[in-house]
Coordinates of C-alpha atoms in Angstrom, one line a residue:
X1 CA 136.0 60.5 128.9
X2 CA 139.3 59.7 126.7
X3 CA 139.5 56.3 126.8
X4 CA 136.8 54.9 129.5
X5 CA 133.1 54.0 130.1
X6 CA 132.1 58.0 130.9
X7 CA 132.9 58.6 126.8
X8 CA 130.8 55.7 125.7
X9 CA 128.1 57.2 127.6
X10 CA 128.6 60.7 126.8
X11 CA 128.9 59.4 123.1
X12 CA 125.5 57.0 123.2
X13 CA 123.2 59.8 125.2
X14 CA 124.5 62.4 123.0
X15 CA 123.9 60.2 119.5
X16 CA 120.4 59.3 121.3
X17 CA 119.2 63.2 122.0
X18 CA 120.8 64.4 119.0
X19 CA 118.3 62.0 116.8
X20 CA 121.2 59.9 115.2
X21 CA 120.3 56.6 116.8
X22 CA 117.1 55.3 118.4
X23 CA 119.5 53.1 120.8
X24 CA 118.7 54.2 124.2
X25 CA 119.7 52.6 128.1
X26 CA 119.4 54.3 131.3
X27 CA 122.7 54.4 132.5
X28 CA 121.7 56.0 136.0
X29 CA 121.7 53.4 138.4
X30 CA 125.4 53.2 137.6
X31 CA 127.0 56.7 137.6
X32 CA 127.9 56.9 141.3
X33 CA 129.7 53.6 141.0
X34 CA 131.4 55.5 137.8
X35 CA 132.2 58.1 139.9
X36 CA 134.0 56.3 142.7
X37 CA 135.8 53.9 140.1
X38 CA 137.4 57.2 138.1
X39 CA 138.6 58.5 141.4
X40 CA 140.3 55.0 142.2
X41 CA 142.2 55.3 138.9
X42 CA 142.9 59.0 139.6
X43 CA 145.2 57.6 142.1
X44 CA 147.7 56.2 140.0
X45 CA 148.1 60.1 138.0
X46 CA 150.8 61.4 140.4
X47 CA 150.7 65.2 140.5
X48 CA 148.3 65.1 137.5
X49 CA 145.6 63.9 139.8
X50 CA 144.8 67.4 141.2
X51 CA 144.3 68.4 137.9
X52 CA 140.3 69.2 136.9
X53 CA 141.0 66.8 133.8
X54 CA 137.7 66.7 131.3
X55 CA 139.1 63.8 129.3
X56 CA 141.4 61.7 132.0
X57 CA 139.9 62.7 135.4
X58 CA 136.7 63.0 137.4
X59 CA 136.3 66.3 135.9
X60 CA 134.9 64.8 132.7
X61 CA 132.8 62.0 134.2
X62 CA 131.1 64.5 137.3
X63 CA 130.1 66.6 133.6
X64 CA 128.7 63.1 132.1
X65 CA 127.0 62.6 135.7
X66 CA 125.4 65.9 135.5
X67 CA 123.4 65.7 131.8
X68 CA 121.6 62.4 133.1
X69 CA 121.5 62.7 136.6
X70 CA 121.8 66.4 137.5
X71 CA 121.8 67.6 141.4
X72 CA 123.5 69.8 143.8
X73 CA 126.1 68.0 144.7
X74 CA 127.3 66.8 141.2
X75 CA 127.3 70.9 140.2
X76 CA 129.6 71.2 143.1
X77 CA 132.4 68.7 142.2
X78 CA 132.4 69.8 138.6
X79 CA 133.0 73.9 140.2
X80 CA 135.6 72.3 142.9
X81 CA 137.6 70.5 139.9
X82 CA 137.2 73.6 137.4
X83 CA 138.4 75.9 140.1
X84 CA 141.4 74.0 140.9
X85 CA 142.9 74.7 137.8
X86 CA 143.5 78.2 138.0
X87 CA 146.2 77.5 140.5
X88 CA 147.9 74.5 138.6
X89 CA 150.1 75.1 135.6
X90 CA 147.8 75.8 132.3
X91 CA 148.5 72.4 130.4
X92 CA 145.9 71.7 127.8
X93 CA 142.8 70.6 127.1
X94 CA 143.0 66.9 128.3
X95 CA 144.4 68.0 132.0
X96 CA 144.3 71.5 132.2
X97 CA 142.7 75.1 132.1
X98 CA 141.0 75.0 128.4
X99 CA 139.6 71.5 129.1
X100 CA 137.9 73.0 132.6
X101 CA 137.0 76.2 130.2
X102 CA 134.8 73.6 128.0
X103 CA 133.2 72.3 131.4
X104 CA 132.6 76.1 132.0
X105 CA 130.1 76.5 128.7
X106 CA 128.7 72.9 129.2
X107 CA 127.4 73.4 132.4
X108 CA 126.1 76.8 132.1
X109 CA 124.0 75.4 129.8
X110 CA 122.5 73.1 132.8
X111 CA 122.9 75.0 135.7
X112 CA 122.9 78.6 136.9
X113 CA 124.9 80.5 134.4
X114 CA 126.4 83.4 136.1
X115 CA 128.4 80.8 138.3
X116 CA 130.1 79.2 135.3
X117 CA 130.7 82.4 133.2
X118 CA 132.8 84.4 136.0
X119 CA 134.9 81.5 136.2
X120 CA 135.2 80.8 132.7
X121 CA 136.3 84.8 132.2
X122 CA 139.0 84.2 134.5
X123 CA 140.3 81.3 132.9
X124 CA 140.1 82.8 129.3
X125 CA 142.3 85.5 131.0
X126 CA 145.1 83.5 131.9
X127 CA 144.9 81.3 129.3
X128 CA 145.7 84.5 126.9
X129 CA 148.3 85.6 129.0
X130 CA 149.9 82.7 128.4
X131 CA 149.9 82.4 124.6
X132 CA 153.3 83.6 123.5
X133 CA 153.8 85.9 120.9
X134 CA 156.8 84.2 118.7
X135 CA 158.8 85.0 115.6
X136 CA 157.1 82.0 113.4
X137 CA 153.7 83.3 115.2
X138 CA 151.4 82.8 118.3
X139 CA 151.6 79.9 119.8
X140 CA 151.5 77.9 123.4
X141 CA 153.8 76.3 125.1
X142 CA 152.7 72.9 127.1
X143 CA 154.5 71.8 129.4
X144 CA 153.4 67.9 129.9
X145 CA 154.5 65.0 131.6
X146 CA 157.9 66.4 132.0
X147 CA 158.7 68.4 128.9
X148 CA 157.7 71.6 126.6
X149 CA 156.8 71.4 123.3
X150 CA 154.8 73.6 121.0
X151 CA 151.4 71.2 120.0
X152 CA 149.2 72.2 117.3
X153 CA 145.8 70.0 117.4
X154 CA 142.9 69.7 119.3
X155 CA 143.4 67.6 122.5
X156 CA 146.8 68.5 123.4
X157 CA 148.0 71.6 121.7
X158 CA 147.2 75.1 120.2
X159 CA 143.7 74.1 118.8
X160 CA 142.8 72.6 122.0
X161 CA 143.2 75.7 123.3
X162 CA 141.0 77.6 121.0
X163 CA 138.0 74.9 121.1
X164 CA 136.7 76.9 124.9
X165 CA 137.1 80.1 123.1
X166 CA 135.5 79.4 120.6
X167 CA 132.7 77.9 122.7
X168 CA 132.7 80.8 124.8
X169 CA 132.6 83.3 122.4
X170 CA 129.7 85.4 123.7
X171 CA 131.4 85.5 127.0
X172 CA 134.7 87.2 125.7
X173 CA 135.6 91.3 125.3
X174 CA 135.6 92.3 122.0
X175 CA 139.8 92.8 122.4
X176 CA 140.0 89.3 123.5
X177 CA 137.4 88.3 119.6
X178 CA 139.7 90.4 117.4
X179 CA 143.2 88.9 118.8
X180 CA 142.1 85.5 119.0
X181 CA 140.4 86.0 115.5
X182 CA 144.1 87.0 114.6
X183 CA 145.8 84.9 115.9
X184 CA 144.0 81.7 115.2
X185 CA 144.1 82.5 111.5
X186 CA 147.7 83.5 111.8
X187 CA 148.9 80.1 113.5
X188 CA 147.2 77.7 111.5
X189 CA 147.8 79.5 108.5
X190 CA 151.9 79.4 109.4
X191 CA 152.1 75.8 110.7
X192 CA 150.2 74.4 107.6
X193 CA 151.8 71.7 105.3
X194 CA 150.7 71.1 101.5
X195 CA 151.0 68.0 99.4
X196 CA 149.4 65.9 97.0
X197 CA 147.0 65.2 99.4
X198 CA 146.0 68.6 100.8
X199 CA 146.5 70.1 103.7
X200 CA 147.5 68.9 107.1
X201 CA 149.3 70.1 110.5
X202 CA 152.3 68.1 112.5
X203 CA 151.5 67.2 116.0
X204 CA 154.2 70.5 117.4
X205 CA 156.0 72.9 115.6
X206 CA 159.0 70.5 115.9
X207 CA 157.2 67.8 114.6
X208 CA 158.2 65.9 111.9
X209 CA 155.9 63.6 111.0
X210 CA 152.2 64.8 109.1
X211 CA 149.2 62.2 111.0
X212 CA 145.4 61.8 110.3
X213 CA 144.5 62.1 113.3
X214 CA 141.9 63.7 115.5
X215 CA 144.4 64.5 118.2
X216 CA 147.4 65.8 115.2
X217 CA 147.0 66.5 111.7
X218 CA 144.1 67.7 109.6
X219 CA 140.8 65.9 111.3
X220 CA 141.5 67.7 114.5
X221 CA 142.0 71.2 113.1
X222 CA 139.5 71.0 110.1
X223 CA 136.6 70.6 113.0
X224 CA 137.9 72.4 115.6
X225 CA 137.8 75.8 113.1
X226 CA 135.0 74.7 110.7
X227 CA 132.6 76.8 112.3
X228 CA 134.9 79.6 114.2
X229 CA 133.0 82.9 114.2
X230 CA 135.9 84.2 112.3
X231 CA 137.2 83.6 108.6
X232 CA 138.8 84.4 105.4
X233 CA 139.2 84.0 101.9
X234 CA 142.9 82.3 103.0
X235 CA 141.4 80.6 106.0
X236 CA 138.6 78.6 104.5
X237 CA 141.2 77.6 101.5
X238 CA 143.3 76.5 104.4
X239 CA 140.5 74.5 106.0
X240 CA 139.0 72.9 102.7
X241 CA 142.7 72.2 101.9
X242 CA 142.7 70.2 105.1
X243 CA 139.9 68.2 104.1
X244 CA 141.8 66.5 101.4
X245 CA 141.2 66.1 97.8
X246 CA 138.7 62.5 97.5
X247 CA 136.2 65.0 100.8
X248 CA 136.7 67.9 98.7
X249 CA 135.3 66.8 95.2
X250 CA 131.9 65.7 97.4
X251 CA 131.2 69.5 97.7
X252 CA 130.3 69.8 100.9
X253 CA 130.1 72.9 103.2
X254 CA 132.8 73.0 105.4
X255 CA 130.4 74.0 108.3
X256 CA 128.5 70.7 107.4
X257 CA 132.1 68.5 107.9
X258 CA 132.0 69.4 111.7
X259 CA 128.6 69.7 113.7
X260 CA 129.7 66.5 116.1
X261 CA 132.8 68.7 116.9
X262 CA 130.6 71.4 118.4
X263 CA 129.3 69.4 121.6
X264 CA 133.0 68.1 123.2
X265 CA 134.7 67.8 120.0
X266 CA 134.4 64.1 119.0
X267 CA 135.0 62.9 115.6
X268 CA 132.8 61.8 113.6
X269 CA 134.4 57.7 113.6
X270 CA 133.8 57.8 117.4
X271 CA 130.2 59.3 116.4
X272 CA 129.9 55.8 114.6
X273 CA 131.7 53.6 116.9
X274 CA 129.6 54.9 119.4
X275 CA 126.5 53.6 117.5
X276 CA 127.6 50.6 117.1
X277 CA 128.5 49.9 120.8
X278 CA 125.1 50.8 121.6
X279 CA 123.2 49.1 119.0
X280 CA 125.2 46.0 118.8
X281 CA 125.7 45.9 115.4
X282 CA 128.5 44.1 114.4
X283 CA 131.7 45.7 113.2
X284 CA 131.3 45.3 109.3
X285 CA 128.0 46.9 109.4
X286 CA 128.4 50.9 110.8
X287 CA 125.2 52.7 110.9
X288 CA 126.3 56.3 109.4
X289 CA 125.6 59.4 111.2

């Protein structure tokens, strides 16, 4: 999904049924060969490969499988791969427990829901047992490919984390709402960093350097939190602030700056790319969303 042929597809059926390109292909008669090519590259992840990974593993691509070509079987290998992650360290989104979380809410959309929600409640469980309660404020700890560090955006850190929570909203107690209501507000609030420019967010808490980035920095928080069911006067401020000041003086929403973010969280310039892989259109000529 990340960086491989089960993204582009995602991308170009998603652009297709959402009505922002008349670009269509039938990518069926090609998914089981997908399949058995992602779990050939699995092979080379080490311990990471027994990971339910949405955006690196077979995870993401049985998911993509399962939108054009849903059966049985597929549902099966999606609940085997989302299961196996509540005995494997938490991670993030792109190997771990949120990621399988997101598969969770996509898939009881398809399928039978009732299958998908227990585990997703049991994931959200001890994915908020694991959020630590610091001095600076709430916050994860990730421990990846062989160290721990505190990340803040959307694929590999704290916001990551809250993009299945968000999702899965419906499916949370009202204790779990109000603390992750708190705490998201809290975090972002603490971590943000104001210049000239607006608002943005380092890649960790240690971070030094500010990115404009999907994975770290504004893009990826802006979107992840645009349309939380939570807010504030301070929190909106925070997330205009983030949208920097040449977006700002458009006037638009902030609910409007994120609705590709609410399917798996793409950006908006993969929105684009993806049109223009499947339109052919050459590289100086984007069709906009």
């Amino acid at each position: 999904m990340y960086l491989g042929a089960s993204g582009v597809i995602w991308a170009l059926d998603y652009l297709w049924r959402a009505g922002a390109t008349k670009s269509h292909r039938d990518f069926r008669p090609v998914l089981s060969q997908l399949l058995e090519r992602t779990g050939l590259e699995m092979q080379s992840f080490g311990d990471y490969a027994k990971h339910g990974s949405l955006l690196c593993g077979d995870l993401g691509t049985a998911l993509v499988i399962m939108r054009l070509a849903p059966t049985l079987a597929i549902a099966d290998i999606v609940h085997a791969r989302v299961t196996a992650n509540m005995e494997l360290p938490v991670r993030e989104l792109m190997w771990g427990l949120p990621g399988s979380m997101l598969a969770c809410i996509h898939m009881a959309e398809m399928a039978d829901a009732a299958r998908w929600r227990g585990t997703f409640e049991a994931q959200a469980k001890r994915l908020l047992d694991d959020l630590q309660d610091t001095t600076g404020s709430p916050i994860w700890t990730q421990d990846l490919y062989g160290t721990q560090r505190q990340y803040l955006g959307p694929v590999h850190g704290f916001a990551g984390n809250m993009i299945p929570l968000i999702r899965g909203w419906h499916w949370l107690t009202e204790v779990q709402r109000a603390r992750i209501a708190d705490v998201a507000q809290r975090t972002v609030g603490a971590h943000a960093h104001l210049s000239d420019l607006g608002i943005s967010w380092r890649a960790a808490v240690d971070g030094r350097n500010l990115y404009c980035q999907h994975c770290h920095g504004a893009p990826g928080m802006v979107t992840t939190f645009a349309d939380a069911p939570f807010t504030s006067p301070e929190f909106e401020e925070l997330l205009i602030g983030g949208l920097g000041k040449q977006v700002r003086s458009l006037r638009v929403p902030i609910s409007v700056m994120a609705p590709a973010a609410t399917d798996m969280r793409f950006s908006n310039s993969i929105g684009e790319q993806a049109i223009r892989c499947g339109s052919n259109a050459p590289e100086h000529s984007p069709q906009p969303l």
